[in-house]
CSV table of C-alpha atoms in Angstrom, one decimal:
chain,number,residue,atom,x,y,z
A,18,UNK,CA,34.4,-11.7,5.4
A,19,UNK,CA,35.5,-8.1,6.0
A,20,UNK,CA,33.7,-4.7,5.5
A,21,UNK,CA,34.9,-1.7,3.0
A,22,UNK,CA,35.3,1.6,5.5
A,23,UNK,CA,32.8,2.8,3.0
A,24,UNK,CA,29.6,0.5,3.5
A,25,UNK,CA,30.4,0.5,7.4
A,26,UNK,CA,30.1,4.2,7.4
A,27,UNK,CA,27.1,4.3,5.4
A,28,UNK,CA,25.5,1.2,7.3
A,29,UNK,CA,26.3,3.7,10.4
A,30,UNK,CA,24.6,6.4,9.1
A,31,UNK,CA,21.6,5.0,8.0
A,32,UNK,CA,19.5,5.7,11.1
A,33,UNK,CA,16.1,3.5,10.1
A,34,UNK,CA,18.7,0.6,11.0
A,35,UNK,CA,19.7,1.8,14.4
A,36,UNK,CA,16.1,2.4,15.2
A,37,UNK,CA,14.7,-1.2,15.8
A,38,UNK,CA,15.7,-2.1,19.4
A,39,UNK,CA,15.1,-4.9,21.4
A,40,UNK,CA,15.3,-4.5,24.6
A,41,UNK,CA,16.2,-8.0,26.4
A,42,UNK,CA,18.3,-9.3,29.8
A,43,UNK,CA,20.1,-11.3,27.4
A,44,UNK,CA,21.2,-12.9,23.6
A,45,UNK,CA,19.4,-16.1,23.9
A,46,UNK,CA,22.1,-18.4,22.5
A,47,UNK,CA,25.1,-15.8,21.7
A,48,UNK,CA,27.7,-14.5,23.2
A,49,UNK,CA,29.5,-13.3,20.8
A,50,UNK,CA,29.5,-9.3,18.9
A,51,UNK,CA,28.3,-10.8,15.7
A,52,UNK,CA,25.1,-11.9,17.4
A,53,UNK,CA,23.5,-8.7,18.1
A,54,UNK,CA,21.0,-8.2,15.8
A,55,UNK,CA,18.1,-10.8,15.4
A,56,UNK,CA,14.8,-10.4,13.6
A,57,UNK,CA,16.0,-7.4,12.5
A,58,UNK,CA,16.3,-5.8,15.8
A,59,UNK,CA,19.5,-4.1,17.2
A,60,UNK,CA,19.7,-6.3,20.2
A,61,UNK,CA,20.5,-4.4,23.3
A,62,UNK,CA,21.2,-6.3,26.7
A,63,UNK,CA,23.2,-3.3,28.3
A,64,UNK,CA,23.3,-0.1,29.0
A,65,UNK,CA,26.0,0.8,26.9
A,66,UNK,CA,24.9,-0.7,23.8
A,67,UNK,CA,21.3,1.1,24.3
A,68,UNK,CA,23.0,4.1,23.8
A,69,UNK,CA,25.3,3.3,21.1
A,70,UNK,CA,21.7,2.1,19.1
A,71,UNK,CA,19.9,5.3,20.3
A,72,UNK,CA,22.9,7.5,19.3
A,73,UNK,CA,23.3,6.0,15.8
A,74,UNK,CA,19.2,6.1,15.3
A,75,UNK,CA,19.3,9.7,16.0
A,76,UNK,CA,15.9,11.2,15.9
A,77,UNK,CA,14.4,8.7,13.6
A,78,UNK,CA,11.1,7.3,14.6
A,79,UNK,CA,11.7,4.7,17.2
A,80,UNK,CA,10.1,0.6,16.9
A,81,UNK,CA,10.9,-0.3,20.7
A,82,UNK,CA,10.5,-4.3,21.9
A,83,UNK,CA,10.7,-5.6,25.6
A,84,UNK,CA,11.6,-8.8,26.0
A,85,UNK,CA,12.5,-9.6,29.7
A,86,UNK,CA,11.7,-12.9,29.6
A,87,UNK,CA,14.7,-14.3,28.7
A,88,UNK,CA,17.4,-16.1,30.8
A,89,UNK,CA,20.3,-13.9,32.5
A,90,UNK,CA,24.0,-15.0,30.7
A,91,UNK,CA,26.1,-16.8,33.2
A,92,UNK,CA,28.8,-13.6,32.9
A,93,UNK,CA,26.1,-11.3,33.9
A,94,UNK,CA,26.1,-10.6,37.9
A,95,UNK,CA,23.7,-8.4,38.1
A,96,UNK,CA,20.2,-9.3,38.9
A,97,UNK,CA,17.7,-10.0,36.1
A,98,UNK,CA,15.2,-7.6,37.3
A,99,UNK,CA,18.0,-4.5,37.9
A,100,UNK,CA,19.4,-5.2,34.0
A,101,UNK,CA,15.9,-4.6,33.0
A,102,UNK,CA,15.2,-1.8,35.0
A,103,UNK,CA,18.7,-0.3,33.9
A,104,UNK,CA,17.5,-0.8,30.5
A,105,UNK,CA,14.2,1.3,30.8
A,106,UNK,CA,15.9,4.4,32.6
A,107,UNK,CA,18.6,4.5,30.2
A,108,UNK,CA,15.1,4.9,28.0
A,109,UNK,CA,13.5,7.5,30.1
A,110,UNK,CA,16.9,9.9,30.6
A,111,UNK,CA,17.6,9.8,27.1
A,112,UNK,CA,13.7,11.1,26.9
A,113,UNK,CA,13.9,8.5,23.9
A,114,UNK,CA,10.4,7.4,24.5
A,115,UNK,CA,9.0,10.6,23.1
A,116,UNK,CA,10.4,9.2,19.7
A,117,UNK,CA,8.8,5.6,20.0
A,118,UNK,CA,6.7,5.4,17.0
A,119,UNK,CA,6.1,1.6,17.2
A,120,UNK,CA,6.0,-0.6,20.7
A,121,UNK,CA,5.4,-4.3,21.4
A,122,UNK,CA,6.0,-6.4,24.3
A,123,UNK,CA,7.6,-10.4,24.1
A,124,UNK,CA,7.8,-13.6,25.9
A,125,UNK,CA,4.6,-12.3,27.7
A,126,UNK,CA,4.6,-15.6,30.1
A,127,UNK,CA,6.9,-13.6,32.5
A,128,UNK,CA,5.4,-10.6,34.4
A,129,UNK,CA,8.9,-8.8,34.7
A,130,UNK,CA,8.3,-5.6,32.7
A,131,UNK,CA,5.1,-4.9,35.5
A,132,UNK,CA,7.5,-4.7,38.1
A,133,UNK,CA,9.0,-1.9,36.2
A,134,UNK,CA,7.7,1.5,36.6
A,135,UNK,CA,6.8,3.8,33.7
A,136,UNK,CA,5.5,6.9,35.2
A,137,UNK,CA,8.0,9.2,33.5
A,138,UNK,CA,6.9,7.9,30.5
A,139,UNK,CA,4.9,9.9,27.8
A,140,UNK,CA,4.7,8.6,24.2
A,141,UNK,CA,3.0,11.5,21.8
A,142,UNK,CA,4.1,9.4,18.7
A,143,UNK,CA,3.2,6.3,19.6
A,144,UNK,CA,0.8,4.9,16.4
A,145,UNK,CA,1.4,1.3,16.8
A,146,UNK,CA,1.5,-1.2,19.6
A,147,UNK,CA,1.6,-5.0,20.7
A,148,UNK,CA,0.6,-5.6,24.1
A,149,UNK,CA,0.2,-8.1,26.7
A,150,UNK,CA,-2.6,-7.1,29.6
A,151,UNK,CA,0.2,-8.0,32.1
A,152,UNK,CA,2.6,-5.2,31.7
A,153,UNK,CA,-0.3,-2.8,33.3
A,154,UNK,CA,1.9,0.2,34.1
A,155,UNK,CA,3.4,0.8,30.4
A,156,UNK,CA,-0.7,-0.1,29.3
A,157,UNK,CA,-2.1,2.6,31.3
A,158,UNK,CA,0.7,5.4,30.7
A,159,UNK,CA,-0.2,4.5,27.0
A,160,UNK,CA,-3.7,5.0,27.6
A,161,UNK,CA,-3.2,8.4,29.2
A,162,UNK,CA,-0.5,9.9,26.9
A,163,UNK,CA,-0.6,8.2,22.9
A,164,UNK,CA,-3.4,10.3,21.4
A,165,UNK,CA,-2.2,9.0,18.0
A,166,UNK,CA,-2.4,5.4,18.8
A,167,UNK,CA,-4.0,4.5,15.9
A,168,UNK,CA,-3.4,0.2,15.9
A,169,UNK,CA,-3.6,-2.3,18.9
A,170,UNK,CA,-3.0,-5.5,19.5
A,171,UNK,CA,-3.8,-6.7,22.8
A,172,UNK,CA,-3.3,-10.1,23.6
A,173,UNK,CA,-5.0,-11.3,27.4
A,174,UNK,CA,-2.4,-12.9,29.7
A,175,UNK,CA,-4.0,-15.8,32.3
A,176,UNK,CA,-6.0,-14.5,35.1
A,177,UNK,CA,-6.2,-10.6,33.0
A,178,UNK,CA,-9.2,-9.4,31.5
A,179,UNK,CA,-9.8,-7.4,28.1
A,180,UNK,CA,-11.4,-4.0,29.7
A,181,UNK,CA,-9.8,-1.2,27.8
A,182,UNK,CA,-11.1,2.1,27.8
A,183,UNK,CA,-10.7,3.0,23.9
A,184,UNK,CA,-12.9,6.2,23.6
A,185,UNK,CA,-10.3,8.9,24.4
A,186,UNK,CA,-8.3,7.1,21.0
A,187,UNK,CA,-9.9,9.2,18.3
A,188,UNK,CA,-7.5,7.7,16.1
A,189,UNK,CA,-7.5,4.3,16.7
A,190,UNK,CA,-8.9,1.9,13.1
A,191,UNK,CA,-7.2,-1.2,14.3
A,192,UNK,CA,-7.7,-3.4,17.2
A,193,UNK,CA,-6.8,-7.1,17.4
A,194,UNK,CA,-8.0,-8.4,20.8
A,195,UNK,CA,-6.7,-12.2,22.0
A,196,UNK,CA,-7.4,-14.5,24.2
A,197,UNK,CA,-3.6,-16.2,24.2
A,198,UNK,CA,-3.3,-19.6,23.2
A,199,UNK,CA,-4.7,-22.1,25.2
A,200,UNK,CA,-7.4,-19.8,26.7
A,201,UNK,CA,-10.5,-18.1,25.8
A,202,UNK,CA,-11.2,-14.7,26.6
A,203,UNK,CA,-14.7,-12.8,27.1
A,204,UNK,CA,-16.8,-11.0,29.2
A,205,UNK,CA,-19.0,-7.7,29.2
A,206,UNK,CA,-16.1,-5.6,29.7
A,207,UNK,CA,-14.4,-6.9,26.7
A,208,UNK,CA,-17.6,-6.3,24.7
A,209,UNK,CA,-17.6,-2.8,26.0
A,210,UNK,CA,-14.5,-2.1,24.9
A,211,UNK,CA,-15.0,-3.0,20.9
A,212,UNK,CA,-18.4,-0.6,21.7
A,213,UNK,CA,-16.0,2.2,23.1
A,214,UNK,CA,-13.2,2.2,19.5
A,215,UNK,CA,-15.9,4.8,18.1
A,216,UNK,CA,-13.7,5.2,14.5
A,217,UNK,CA,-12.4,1.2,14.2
A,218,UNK,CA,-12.2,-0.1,11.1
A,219,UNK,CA,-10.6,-3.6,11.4
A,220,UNK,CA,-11.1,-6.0,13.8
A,221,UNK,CA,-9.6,-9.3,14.2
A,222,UNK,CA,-11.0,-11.5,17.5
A,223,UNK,CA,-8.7,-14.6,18.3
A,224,UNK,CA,-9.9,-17.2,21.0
A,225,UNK,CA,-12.2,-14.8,21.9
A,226,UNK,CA,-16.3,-16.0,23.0
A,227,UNK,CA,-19.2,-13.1,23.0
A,228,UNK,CA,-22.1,-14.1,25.0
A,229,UNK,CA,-25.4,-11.8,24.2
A,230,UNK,CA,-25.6,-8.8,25.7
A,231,UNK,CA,-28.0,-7.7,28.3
A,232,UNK,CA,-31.0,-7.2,26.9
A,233,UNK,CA,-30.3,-8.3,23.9
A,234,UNK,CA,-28.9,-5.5,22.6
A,235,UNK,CA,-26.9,-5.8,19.1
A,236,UNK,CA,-23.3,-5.1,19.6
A,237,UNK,CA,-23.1,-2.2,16.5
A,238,UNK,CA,-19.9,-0.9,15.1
A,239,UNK,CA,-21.0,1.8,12.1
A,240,UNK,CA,-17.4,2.3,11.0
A,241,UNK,CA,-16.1,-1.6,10.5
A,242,UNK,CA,-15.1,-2.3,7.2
A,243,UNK,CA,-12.8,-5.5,8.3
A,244,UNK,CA,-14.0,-8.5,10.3
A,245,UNK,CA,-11.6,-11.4,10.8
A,246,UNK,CA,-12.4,-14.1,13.7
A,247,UNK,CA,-10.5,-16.7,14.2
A,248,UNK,CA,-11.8,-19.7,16.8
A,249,UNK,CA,-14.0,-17.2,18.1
A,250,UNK,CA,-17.7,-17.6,19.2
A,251,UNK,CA,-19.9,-14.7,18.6
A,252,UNK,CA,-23.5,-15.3,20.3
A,253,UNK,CA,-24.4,-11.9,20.1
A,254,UNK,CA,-26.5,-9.8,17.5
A,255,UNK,CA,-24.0,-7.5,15.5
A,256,UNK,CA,-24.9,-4.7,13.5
A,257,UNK,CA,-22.0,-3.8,10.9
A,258,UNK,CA,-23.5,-2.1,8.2
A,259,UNK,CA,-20.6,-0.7,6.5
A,260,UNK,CA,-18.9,-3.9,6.8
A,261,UNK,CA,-16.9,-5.0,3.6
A,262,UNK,CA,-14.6,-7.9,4.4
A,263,UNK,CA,-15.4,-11.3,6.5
A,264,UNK,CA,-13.5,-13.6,7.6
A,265,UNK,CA,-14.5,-16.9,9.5
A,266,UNK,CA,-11.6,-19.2,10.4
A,267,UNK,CA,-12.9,-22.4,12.7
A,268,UNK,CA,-15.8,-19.5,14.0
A,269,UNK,CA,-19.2,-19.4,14.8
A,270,UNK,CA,-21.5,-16.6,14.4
A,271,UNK,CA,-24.5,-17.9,16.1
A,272,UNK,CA,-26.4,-14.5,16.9
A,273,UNK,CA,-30.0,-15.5,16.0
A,274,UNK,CA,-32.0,-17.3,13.2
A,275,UNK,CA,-32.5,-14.6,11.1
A,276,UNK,CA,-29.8,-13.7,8.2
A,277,UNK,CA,-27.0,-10.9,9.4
A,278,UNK,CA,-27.7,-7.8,6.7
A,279,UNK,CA,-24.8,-6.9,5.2
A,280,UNK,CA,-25.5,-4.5,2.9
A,281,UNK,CA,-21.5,-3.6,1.3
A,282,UNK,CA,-20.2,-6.8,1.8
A,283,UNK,CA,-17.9,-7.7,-1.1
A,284,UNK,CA,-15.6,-10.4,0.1
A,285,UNK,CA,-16.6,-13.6,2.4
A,286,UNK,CA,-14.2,-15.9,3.9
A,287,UNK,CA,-15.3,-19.3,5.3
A,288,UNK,CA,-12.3,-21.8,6.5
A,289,UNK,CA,-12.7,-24.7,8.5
A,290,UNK,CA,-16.3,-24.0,9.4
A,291,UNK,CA,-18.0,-27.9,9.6
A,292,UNK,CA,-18.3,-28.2,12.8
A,293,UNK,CA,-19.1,-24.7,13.6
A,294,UNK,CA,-22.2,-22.7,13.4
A,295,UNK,CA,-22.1,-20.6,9.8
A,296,UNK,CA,-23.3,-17.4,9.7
A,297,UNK,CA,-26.9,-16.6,8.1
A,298,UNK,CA,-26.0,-13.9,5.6
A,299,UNK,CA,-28.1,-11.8,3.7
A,300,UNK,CA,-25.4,-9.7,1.3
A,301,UNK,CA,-27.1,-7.2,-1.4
A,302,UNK,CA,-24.1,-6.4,-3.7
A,303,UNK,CA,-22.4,-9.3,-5.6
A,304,UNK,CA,-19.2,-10.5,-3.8
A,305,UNK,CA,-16.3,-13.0,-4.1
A,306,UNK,CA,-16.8,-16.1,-2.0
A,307,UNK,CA,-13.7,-18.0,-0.9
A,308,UNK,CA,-14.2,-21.5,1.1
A,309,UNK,CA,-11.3,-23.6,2.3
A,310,UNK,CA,-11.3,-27.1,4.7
A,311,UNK,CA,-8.5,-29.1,6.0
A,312,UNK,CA,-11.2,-32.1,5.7
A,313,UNK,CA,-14.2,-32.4,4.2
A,314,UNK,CA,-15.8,-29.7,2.5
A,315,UNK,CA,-19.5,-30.7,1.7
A,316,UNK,CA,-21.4,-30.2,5.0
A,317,UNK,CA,-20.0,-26.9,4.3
A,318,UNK,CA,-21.2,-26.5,1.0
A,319,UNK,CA,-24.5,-27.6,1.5
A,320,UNK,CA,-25.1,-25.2,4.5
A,321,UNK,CA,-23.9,-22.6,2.3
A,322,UNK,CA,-26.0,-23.3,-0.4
A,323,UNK,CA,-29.1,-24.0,1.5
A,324,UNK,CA,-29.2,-21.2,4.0
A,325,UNK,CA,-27.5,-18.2,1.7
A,326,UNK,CA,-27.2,-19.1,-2.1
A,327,UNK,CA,-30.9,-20.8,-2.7
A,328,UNK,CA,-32.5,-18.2,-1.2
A,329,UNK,CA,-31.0,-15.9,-2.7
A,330,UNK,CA,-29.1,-13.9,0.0
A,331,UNK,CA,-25.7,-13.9,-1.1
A,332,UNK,CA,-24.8,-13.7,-5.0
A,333,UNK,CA,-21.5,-14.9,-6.0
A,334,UNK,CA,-19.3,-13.3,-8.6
A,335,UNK,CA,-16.0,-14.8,-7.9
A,336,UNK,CA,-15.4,-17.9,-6.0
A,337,UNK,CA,-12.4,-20.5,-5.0
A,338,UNK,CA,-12.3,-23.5,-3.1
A,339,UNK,CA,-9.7,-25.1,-1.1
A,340,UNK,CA,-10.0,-28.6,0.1
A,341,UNK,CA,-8.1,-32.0,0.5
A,342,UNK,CA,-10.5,-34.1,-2.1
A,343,UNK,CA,-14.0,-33.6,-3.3
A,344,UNK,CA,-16.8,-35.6,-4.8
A,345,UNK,CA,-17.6,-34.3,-8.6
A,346,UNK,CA,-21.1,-33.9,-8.2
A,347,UNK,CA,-20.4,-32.2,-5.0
A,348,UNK,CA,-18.3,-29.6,-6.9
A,349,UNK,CA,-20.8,-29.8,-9.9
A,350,UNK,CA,-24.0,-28.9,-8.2
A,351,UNK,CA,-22.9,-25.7,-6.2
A,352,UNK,CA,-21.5,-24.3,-9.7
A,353,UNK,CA,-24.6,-25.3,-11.3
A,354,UNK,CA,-26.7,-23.3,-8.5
A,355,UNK,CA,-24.3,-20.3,-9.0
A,356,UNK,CA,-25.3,-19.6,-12.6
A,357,UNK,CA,-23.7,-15.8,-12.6
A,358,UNK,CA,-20.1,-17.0,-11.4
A,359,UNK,CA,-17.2,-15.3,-13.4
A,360,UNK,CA,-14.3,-16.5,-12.1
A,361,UNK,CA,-13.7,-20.0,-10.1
A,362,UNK,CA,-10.1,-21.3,-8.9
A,363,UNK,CA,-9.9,-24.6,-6.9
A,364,UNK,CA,-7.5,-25.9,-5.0
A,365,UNK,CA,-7.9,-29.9,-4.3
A,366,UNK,CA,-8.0,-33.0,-6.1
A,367,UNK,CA,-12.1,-34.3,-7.5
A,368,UNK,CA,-12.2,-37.4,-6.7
A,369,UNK,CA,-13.4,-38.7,-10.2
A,370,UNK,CA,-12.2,-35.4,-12.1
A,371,UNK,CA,-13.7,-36.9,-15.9
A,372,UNK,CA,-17.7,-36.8,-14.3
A,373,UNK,CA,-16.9,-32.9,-13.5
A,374,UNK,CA,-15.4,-31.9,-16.5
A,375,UNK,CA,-17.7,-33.4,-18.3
A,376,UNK,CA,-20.4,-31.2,-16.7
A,377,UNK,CA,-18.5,-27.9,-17.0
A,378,UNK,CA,-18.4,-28.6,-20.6
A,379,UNK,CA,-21.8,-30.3,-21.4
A,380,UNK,CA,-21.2,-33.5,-23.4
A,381,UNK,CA,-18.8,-36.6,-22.3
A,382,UNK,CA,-15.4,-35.5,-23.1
A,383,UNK,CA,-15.0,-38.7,-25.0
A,384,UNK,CA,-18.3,-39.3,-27.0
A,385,UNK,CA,-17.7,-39.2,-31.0
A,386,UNK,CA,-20.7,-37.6,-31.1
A,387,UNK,CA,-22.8,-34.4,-29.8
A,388,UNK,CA,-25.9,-36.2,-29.4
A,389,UNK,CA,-25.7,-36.5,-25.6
A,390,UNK,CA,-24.5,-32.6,-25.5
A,391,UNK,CA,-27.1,-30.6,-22.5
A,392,UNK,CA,-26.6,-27.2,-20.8
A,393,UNK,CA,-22.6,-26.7,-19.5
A,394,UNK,CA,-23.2,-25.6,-16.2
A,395,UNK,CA,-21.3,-21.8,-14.9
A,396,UNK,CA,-22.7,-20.7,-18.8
A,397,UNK,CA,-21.1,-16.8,-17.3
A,398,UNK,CA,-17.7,-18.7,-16.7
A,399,UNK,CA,-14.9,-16.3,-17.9
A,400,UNK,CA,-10.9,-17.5,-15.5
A,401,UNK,CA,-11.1,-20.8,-14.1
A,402,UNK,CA,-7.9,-21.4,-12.1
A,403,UNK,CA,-6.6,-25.2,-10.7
A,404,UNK,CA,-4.0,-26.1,-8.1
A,405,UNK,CA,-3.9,-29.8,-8.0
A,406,UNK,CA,-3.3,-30.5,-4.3
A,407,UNK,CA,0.0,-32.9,-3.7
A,408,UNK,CA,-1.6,-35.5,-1.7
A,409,UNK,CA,-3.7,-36.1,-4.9
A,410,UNK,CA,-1.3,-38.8,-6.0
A,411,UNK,CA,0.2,-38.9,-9.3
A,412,UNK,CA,-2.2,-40.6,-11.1
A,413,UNK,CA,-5.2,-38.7,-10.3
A,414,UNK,CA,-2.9,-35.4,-11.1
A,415,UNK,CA,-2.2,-36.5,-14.3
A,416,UNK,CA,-6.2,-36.9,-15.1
A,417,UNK,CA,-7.1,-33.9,-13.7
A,418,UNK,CA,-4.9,-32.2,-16.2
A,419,UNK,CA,-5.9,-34.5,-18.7
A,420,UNK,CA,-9.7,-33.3,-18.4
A,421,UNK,CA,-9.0,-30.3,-17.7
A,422,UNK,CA,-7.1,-28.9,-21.0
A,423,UNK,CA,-9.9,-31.2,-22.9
A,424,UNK,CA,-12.4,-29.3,-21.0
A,425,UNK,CA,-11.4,-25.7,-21.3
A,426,UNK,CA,-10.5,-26.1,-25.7
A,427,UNK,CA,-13.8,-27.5,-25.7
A,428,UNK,CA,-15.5,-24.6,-23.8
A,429,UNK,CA,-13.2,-22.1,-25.7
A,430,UNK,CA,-15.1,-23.6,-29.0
A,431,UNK,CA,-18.7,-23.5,-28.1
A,432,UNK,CA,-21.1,-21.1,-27.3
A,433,UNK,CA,-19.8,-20.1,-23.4
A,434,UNK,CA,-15.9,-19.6,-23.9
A,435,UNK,CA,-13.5,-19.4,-21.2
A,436,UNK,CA,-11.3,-16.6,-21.7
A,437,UNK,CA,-8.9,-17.7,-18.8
A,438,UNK,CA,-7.5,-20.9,-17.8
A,439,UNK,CA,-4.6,-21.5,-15.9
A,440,UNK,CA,-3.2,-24.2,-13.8
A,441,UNK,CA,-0.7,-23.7,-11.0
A,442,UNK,CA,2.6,-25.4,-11.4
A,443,UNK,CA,4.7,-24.6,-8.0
A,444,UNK,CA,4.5,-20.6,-7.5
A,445,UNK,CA,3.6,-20.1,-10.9
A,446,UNK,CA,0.3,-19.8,-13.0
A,447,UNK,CA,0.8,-21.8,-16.7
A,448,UNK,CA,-2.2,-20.7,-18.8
A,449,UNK,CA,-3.8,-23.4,-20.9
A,450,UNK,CA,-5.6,-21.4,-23.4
């Protein structure tokens, strides 16, 4: 299909376009024109086509990708190593770099880009960057020269170590730090660099392991707002007291027996925890408590409510669960021991969804008469939310809406109302009430 002379001129002109550019020895698959843009990148594999993409970005702020690890196409003669190298000077003449707002590095499995010299390299805009430990020279002209650097991702290549000097990076709030897939990364030096980001604000940890620190020292970082850890053991104290946000994905925080004080903590996320070792929290403001398995959700629950809810360390205002299939008095007793709860949405199929319902509301959905009516439990209950899981079969779908509809007119009509009750029904949220 053709293009008006109009909408090619003004596709030309738009520079923000133009200025995502990957730089690569090759288009993996294509050799054709038509293939030069992928993932939103202006593909460039030659010289003449950096310019073309540098000419048409023209001054706009710059999102700049290597990825050298891709093969060579049969009709190129050069070497592999020469085309990149071509590629990075055409950079540095153009004095391009000083535009390069974002920069990230690919295919990290191949060290090709740190046999490529960056000396001549400065990058005063720089805010933004993905990085790979292995391409040392472009990491350590970044360290000297981005003073507005201001979110990192480093990811450790094999053999490499996390050992970043972050205190000259006034402006840095976001750091992601991982170990790579299939490998584990730690070490003091890696600890010594989250102790060096003095203004971070986020911080995500993949396949990362903290051992204590000597003399057991708490690892304390005044500024964090954002914790996210994902397969990640932490065995060292933390001090995070403007923390806000927590996330634990297949994590342990295992610091010491006594609860971590988080005094501003609003929002705790536990998934896939079981066979982990939970964090001991003592929270003082009322927060929203999400919990999610792949498998069986109880040991988690339990822990939970022995070690944070019953003794009265975390109070729950919000919470939703996510899990395959759950017993109902599982379900039951950890809303009947969070009697402030507002707002609850599971995820899942209950395994006998009736015996549940039937608590939530009181009475036996089916008696004739309200001589068996008790307490309901979750009395404060205001939006209860369900997405029935589709591995719960179609049977046990169709009670679970059965009992739930009964359940929530019922509630609506007695003393503790539900104001809110939806069910999910693909993307969208049908309310019941």
């Amino acid at each position: 299909m053709g293009v008006s002379r109009q909408w090619r001129t003004a596709a030309i002109q738009a520079r923000r376009i133009w200025s995502r550019i990957l730089l690569t020895r090759a288009i993996q698959g294509v050799q054709n024109p038509h293939g030069r843009r992928r993932l939103g990148y202006e593909v460039c594999h030659t010289v003449p086509l950096l310019r073309k993409a540098l000419d048409r970005a023209a001054g706009a702020p710059l999102h700049i990708a290597f990825d050298f690890g891709a093969p060579v196409p049969l009709d190129v003669p050069t070497d592999a190593d020469t085309i990149s190298r071509q590629l990075v000077k055409t950079l540095e003449d153009s004095k391009a770099y000083l535009g390069i707002y974002e920069l990230e590095t690919k295919n990290t499995s191949i060290k090709c880009i740190n046999r490529i010299e960056f000396d001549g390299f400065d990058f005063p805009a720089l805010e933004m960057a993905r990085l790979t430990t292995s391409s040392k020279g472009l990491n350590e002209r970044i360290k000297k020269t981005s003073s507005r650097l201001r979110w990192l991702h480093l990811e450790k290549s094999p053999g490499d170590t996390l050992d970043w000097n972050l205190s000259g990076m006034t402006h840095l709030i976001y750091l992601w730090l991982s170990g790579g897939y299939g490998s584990i990364a730690s070490g003091l030096e890696m600890t010594n660099m989250i102790r060096s980001a003095h203004c971070l604000r986020e911080l995500k940890l993949w396949h990362i392991q903290m051992a204590p620190l000597p003399g057991d020292v708490s690892l304390s970082i005044p500024s964090l707002l954002t914790l996210e850890l994902y397969n990640t053991d932490i065995e060292c104290k933390l001090d995070l007291p403007s923390l806000q946000t927590l996330i634990v994905d297949f994590s342990a925080i295992s610091n010491s027996e006594s609860p971590l004080v988080l005094p501003f903590l609003t929002s705790l996320t536990i998934k896939n925890c079981e066979r982990r070792g939970l964090p001991h929290i003592r929270a003082t403001r009322s927060l929203i408590l999400d919990i999610s398995s792949f498998s069986n959700l109880a040991p988690t629950l339990v822990k939970i409510m022995d070690c944070m809810i019953l003794p009265g360390h975390l109070s729950v205002h919000a919470l939703r669960l996510a899990t395959r299939s759950i017993r109902p008095e599982s379900l039951s007793d950890i809303l009947f021991n969070i009697p402030h709860l507002e707002e609850f949405e599971f995820q899942g199929s209950i395994a006998s969804p009736k015996t549940f319902f039937d608590d939530l509301v009181g009475h036996s959905l089916t008696a004739k008469t309200n001589s068996s009516k008790r307490d309901p439990i979750c009395t404060s209950l205001k939006k209860f939310r369900l997405s029935i899981s589709p591995s719960a079969g179609s049977a046990n779908e169709k009670a679970m809406m059965k009992w739930f509809e009964t359940a929530m007119k019922a509630r609506q009509k007695g003393r503790h109302p539900i104001k809110e009750a939806f069910y999910q029904d693909g993307e969208v949220w049908v309310p019941v009430l």
